[in-house]
CSV table of C-alpha atoms and ligand atoms in Angstrom, one decimal:
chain,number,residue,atom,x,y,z
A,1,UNK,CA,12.5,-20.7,141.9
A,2,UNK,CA,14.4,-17.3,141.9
A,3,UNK,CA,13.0,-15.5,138.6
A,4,UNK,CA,15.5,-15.5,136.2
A,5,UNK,CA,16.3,-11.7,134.9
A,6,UNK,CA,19.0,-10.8,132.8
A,7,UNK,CA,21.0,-8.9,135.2
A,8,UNK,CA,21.3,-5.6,133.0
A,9,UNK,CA,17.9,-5.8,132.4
A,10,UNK,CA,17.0,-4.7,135.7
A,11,UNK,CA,16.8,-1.6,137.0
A,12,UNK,CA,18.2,-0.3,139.8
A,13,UNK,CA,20.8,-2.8,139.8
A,14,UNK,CA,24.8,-1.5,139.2
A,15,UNK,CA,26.7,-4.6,139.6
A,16,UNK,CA,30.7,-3.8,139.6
A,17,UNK,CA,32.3,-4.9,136.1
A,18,UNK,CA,34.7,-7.7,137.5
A,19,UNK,CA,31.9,-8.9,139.2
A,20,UNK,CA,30.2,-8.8,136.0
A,21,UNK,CA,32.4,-10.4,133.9
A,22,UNK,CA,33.2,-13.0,136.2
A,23,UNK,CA,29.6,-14.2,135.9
A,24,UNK,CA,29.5,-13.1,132.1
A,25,UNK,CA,32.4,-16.2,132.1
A,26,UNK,CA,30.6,-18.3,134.7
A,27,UNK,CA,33.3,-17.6,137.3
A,28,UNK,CA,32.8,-18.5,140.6
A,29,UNK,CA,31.5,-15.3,142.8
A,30,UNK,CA,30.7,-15.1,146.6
A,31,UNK,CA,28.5,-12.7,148.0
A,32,UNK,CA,29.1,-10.7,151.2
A,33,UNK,CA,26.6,-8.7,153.5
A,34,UNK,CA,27.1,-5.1,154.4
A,35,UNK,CA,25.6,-4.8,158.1
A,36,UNK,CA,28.2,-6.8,159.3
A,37,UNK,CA,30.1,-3.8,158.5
A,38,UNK,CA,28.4,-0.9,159.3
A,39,UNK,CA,26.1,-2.6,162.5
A,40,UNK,CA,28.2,-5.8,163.1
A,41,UNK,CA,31.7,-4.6,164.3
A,42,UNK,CA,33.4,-1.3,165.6
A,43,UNK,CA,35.4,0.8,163.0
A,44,UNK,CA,38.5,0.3,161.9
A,45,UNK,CA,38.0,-3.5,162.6
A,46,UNK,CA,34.9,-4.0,160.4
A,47,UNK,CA,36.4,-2.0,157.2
A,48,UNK,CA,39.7,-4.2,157.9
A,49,UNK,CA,37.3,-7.4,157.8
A,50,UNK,CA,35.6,-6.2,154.6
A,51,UNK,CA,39.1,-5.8,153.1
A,52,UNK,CA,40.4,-8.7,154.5
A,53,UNK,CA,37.3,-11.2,153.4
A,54,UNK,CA,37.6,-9.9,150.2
A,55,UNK,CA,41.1,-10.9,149.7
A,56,UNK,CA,40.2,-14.6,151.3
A,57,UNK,CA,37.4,-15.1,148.5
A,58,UNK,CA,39.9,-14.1,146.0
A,59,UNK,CA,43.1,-16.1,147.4
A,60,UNK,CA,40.5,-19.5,147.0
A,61,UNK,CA,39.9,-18.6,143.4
A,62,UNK,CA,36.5,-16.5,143.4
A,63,UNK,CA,35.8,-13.1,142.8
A,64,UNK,CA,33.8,-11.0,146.0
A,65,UNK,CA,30.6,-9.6,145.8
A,66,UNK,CA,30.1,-7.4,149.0
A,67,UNK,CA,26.5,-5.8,149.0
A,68,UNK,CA,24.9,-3.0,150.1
A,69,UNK,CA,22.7,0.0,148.8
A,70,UNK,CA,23.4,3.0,147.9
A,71,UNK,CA,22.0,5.9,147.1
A,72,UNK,CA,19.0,3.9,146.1
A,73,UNK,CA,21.2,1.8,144.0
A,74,UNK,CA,21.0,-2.0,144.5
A,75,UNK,CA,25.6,-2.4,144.5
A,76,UNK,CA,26.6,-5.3,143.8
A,77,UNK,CA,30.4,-5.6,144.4
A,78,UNK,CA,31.9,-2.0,146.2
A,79,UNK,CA,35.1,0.0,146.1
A,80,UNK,CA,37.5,0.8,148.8
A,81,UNK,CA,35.7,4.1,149.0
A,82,UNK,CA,31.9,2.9,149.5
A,83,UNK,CA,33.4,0.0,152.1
A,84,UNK,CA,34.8,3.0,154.1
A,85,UNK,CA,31.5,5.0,153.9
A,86,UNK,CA,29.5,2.1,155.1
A,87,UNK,CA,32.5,1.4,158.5
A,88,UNK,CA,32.1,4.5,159.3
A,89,UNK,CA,28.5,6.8,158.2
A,90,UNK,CA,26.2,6.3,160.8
A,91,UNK,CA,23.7,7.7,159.0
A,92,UNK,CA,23.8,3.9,157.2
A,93,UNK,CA,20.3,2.2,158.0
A,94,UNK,CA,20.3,-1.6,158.7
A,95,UNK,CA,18.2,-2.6,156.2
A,96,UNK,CA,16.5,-6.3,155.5
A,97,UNK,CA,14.1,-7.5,152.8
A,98,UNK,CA,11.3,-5.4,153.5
A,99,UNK,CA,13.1,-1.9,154.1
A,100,UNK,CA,14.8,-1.7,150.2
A,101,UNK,CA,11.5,-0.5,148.1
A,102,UNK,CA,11.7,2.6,150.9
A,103,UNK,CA,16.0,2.8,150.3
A,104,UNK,CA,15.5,2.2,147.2
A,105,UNK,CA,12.5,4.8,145.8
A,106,UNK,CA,13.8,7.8,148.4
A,107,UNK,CA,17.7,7.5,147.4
A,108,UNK,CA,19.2,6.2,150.8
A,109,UNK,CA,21.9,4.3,152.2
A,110,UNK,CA,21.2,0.7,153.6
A,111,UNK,CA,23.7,-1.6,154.9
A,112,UNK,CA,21.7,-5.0,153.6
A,113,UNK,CA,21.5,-7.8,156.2
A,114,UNK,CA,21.7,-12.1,155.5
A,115,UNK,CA,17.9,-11.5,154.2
A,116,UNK,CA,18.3,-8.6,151.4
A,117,UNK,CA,21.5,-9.8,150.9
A,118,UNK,CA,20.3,-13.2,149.3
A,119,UNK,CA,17.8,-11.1,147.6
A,120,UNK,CA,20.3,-8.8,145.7
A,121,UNK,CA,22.6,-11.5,145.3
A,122,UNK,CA,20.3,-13.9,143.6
A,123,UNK,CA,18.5,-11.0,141.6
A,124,UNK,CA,22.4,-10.6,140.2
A,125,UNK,CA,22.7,-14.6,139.6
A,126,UNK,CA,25.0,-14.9,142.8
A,127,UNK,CA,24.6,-18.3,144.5
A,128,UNK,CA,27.1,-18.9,147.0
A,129,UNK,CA,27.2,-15.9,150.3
A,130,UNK,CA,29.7,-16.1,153.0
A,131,UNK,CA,28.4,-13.9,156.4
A,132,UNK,CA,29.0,-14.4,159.9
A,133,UNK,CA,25.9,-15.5,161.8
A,134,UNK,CA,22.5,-15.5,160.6
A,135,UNK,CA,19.0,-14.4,162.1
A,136,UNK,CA,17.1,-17.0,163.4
A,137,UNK,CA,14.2,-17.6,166.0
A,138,UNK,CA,15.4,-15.0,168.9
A,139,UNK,CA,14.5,-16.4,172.5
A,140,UNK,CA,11.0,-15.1,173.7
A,141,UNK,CA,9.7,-14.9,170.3
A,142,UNK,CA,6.5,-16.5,171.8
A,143,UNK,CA,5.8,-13.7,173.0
A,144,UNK,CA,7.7,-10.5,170.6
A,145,UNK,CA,7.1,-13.0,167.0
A,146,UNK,CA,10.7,-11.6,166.5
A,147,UNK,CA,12.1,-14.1,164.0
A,148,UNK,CA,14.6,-13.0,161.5
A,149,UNK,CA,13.7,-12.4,158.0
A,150,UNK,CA,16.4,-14.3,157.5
A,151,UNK,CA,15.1,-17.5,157.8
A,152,UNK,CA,11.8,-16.3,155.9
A,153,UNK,CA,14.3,-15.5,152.7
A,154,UNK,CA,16.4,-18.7,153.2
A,155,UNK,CA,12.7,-20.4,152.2
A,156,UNK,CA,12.6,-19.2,148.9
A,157,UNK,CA,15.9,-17.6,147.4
A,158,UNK,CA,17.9,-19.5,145.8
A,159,UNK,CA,21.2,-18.7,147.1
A,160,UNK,CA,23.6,-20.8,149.3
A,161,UNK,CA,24.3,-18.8,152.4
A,162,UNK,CA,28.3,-20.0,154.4
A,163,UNK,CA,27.3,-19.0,157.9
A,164,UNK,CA,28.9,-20.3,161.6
A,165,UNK,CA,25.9,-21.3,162.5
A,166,UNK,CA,23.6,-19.3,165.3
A,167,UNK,CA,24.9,-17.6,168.1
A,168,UNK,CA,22.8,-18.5,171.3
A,169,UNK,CA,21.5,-14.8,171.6
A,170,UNK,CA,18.4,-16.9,169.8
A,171,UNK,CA,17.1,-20.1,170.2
A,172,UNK,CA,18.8,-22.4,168.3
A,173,UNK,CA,16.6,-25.1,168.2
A,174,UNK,CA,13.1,-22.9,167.6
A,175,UNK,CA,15.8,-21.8,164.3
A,176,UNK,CA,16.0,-25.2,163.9
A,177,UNK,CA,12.5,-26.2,163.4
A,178,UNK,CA,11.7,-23.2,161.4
A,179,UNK,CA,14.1,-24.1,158.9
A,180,UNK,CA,13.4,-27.7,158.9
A,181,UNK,CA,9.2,-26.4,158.2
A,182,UNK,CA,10.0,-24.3,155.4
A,183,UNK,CA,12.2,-27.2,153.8
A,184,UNK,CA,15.1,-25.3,154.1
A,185,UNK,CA,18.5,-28.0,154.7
A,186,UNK,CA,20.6,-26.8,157.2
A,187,UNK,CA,24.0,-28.6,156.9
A,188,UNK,CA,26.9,-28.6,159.4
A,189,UNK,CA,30.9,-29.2,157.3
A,190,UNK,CA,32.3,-31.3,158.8
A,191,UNK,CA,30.9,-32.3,161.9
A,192,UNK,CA,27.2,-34.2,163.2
A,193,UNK,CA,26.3,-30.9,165.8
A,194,UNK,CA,24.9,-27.6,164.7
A,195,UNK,CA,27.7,-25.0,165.5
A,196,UNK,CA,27.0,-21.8,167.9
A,197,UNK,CA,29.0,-19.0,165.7
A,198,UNK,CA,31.2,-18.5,168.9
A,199,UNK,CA,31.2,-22.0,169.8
A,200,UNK,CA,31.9,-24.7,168.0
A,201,UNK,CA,29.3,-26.9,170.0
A,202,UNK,CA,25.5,-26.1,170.7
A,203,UNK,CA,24.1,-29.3,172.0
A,204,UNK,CA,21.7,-29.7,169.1
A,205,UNK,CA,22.6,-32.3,166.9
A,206,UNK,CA,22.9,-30.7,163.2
A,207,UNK,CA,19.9,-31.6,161.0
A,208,UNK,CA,22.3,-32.5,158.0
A,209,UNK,CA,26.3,-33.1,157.4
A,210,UNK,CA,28.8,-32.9,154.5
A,211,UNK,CA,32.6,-33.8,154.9
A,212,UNK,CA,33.9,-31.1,152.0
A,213,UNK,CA,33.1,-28.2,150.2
A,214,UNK,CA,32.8,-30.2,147.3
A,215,UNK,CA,29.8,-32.2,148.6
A,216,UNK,CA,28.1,-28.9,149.5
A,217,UNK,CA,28.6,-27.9,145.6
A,218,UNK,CA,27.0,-31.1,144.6
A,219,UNK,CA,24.6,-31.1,147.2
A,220,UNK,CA,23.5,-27.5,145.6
A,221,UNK,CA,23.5,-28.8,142.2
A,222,UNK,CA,20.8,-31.6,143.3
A,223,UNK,CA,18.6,-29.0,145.1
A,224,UNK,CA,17.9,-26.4,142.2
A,225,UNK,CA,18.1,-29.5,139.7
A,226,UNK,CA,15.3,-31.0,141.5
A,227,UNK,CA,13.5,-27.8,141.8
A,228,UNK,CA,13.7,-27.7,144.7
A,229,UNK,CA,13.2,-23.8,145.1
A,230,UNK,CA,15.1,-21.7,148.3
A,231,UNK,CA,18.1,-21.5,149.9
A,232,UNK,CA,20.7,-23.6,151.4
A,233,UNK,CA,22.1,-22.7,155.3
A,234,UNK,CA,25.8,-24.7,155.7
A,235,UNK,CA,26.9,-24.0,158.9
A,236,UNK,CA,30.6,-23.5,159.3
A,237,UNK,CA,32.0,-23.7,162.5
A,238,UNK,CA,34.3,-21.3,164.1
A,239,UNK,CA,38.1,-22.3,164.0
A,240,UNK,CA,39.1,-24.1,166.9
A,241,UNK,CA,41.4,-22.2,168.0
A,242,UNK,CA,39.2,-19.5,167.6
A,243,UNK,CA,36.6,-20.0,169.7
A,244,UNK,CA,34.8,-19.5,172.9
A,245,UNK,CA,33.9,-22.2,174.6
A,246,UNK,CA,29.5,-22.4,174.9
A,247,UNK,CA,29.9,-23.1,178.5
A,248,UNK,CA,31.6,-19.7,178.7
A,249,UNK,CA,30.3,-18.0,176.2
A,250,UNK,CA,26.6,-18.6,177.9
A,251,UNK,CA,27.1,-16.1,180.9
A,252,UNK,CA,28.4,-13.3,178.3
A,253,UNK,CA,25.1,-13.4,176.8
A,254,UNK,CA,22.8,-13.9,179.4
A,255,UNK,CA,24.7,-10.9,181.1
A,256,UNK,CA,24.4,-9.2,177.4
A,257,UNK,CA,20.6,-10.1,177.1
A,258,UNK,CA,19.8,-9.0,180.7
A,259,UNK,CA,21.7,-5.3,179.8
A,260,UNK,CA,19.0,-5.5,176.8
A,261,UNK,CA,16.4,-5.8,178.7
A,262,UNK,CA,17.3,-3.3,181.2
A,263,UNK,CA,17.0,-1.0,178.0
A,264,UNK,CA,14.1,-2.0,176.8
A,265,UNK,CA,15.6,-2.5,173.2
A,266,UNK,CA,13.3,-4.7,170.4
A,267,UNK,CA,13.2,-5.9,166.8
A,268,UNK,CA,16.2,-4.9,164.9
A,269,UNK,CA,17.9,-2.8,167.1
A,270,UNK,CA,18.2,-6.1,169.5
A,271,UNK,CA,20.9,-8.0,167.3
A,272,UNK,CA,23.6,-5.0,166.4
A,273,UNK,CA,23.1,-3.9,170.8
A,274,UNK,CA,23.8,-7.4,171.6
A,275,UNK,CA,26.9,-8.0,168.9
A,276,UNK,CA,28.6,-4.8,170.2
A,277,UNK,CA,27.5,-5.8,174.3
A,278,UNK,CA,29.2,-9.2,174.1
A,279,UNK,CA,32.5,-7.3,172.7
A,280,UNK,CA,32.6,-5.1,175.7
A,281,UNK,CA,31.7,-7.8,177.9
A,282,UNK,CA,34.0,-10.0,176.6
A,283,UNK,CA,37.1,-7.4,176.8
A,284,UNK,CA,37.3,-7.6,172.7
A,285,UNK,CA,37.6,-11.3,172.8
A,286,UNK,CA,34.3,-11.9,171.1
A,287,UNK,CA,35.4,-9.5,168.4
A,288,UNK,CA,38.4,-11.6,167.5
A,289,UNK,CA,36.7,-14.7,167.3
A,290,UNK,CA,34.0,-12.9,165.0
A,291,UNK,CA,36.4,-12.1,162.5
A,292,UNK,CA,38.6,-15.7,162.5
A,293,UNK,CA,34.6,-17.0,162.2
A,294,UNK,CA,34.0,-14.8,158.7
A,295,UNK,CA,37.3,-15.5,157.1
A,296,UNK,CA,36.6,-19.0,157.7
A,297,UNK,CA,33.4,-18.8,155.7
A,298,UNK,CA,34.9,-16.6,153.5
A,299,UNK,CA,37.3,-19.6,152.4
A,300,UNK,CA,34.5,-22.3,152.4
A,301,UNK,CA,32.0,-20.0,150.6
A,302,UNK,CA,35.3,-19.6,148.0
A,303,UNK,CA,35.1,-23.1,147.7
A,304,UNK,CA,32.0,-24.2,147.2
A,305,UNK,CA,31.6,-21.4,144.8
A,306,UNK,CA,34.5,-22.3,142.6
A,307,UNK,CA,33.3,-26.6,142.9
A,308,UNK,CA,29.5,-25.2,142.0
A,309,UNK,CA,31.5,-23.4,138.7
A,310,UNK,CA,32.7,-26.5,137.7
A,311,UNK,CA,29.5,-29.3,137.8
A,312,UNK,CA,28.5,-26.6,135.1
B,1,PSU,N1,24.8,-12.0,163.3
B,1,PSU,C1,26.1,-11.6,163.5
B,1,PSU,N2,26.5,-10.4,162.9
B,1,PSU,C2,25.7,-9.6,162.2
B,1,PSU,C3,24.3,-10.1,162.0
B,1,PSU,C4,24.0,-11.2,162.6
B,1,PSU,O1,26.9,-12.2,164.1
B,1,PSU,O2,26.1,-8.6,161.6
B,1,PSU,C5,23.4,-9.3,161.2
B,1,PSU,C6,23.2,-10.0,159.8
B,1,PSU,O3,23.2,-9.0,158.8
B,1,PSU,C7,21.9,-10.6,160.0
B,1,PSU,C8,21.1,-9.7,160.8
B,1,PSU,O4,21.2,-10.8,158.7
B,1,PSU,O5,22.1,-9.3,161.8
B,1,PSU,C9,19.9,-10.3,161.5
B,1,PSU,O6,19.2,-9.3,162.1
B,1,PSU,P1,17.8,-9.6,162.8
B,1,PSU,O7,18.0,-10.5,163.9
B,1,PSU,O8,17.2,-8.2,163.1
B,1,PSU,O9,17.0,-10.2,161.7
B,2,MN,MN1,13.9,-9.3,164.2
């Protein structure tokens, strides 16, 4: 189980006062990751998509969270300002769970991904997070052991995290098992196959359904009560009308992971090169079905936060 801090007890930590009386008065609140900004999208699009997700979780009755550090402080909830710095300084680091004791001690900027997300999140008392796509098991990791950190921090923090599932730049099914081995539930609204963040259709049958938001919320409620410790993965899937088809989209990123190779590119330099390769490749389409895919969460997370607020 998450240890349970008193959030002003901790150092380090400046979480934004509506964010902090929203979960002084039990309010629901929904987390939101900051390399989707600064490593996930070109500028202006991804400070338009930090605006415009906030204003989704606040139309469905929650207050947003969006997270990032600093100047070595863990933020917890930003203003219009420090979303612009993050679109636009490249001098932002992406940074995951084991990069913020360096960020933090030396004073930097670090645009948090799924993984250190969850961390801050749940160190604030943050359950729900809507993001786009999460880490997972990338394809070749036989040979590179490049799994995200993501998956490692869904394991054991207790946060719910409102994603479209995993793009096929990994391998979905490796993702899959990993989750399933570290007992974390990875549940599909709404449908009986695991989604493909661009597709709404991966060919692997989804480990675990719910029909509504609600039933996530409850199904949340049963997890911690149980103590059952970790996170929870509930794959969204893209808007229909939104997507790209997987039978399409799977010569984009063949073509995109073939470029990567070409370049020689590893580790965490190999998911930001392949988000902004499939944009190009796709003529911008990708980029548009990105954002219709995080607003979407956006709403969902919104809801299951605001049902999880109200089983008390
Ligand atoms: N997938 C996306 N957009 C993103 C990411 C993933 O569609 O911006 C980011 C998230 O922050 C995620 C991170 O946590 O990439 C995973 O990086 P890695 O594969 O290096 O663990
Ligand atoms: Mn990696």
């Amino acid at each position: 189980m998450t240890q349970r801090i008193t959030p002003t007890a901790l150092p380090y930590l400046d979480i934004h006062p509506e964010v902090a009386a929203a979960l002084a008065a039990r309010h629901a609140v929904v987390a939101l990751e900051s390399t989707i900004i600064s490593h996930g999208m070109p500028f202006p699009q991804n400070v338009e998509m930090a605006r415009g997700v906030e204003d989704v979780v606040r139309f469905h009755g929650a207050v947003p969270a969006t997270i990032a550090v600093l100047g070595g402080r863990l933020k917890v909830g930003l203003s219009t300002d420090e979303l612009h710095l993050l679109a636009t300084d490249k001098g932002v680091d992406k940074i995951s769970t084991r990069d913020l004791p360096v960020t933090v001690a030396l004073g930097q900027h670090g645009a948090t991904t799924v993984a250190s997300t969850m961390r801050i999140a749940a160190l604030a008392g943050i359950r729900v997070f809507a993001t786009g796509g999460t880490g997972g098991v990338h394809r070749g990791a036989g040979q590179t052991m490049d799994v995200s950190a993501d998956l490692l921090e869904l394991a054991h923090t207790d946060v719910c995290v409102v994603s479209a599932g995993v793009k096929s730049i990994l391998d979905i099914g490796l993702t899959l098992e990993v989750l399933e081995t570290q007992g974390v539930p990875a549940i599909t609204l709404g449908e009986t196959e695991f989604p493909a963040f661009y597709s709404r259709r991966s060919g692997f049958k989804s480990p675990l359904s719910v029909a509504t938001p609600d039933e996530a919320a409850r199904v949340l409620k049963a997890k911690w009560a149980l103590g059952l410790s970790g996170g929870v993965l509930l794959a969204n899937p893209v808007p229909a009308e939104a997507e790209i088809p997987a039978d399409e989209m799977g010569a984009h990123i063949e073509q995109a992971l073939r470029d990567m190779d070409a370049l020689g590119l590893t580790g965490k330099d190999t998911t930001p090169y392949l988000l902004g390769r499939i944009v190009e490749i796709t003529e911008g389409r990708s980029l548009i079905t990105n954002i219709a895919l995080v607003r979407n969460n956006a709403m969902v997370a919104a809801q299951v936060a605001v049902a999880y607020a109200a089983l008390g």
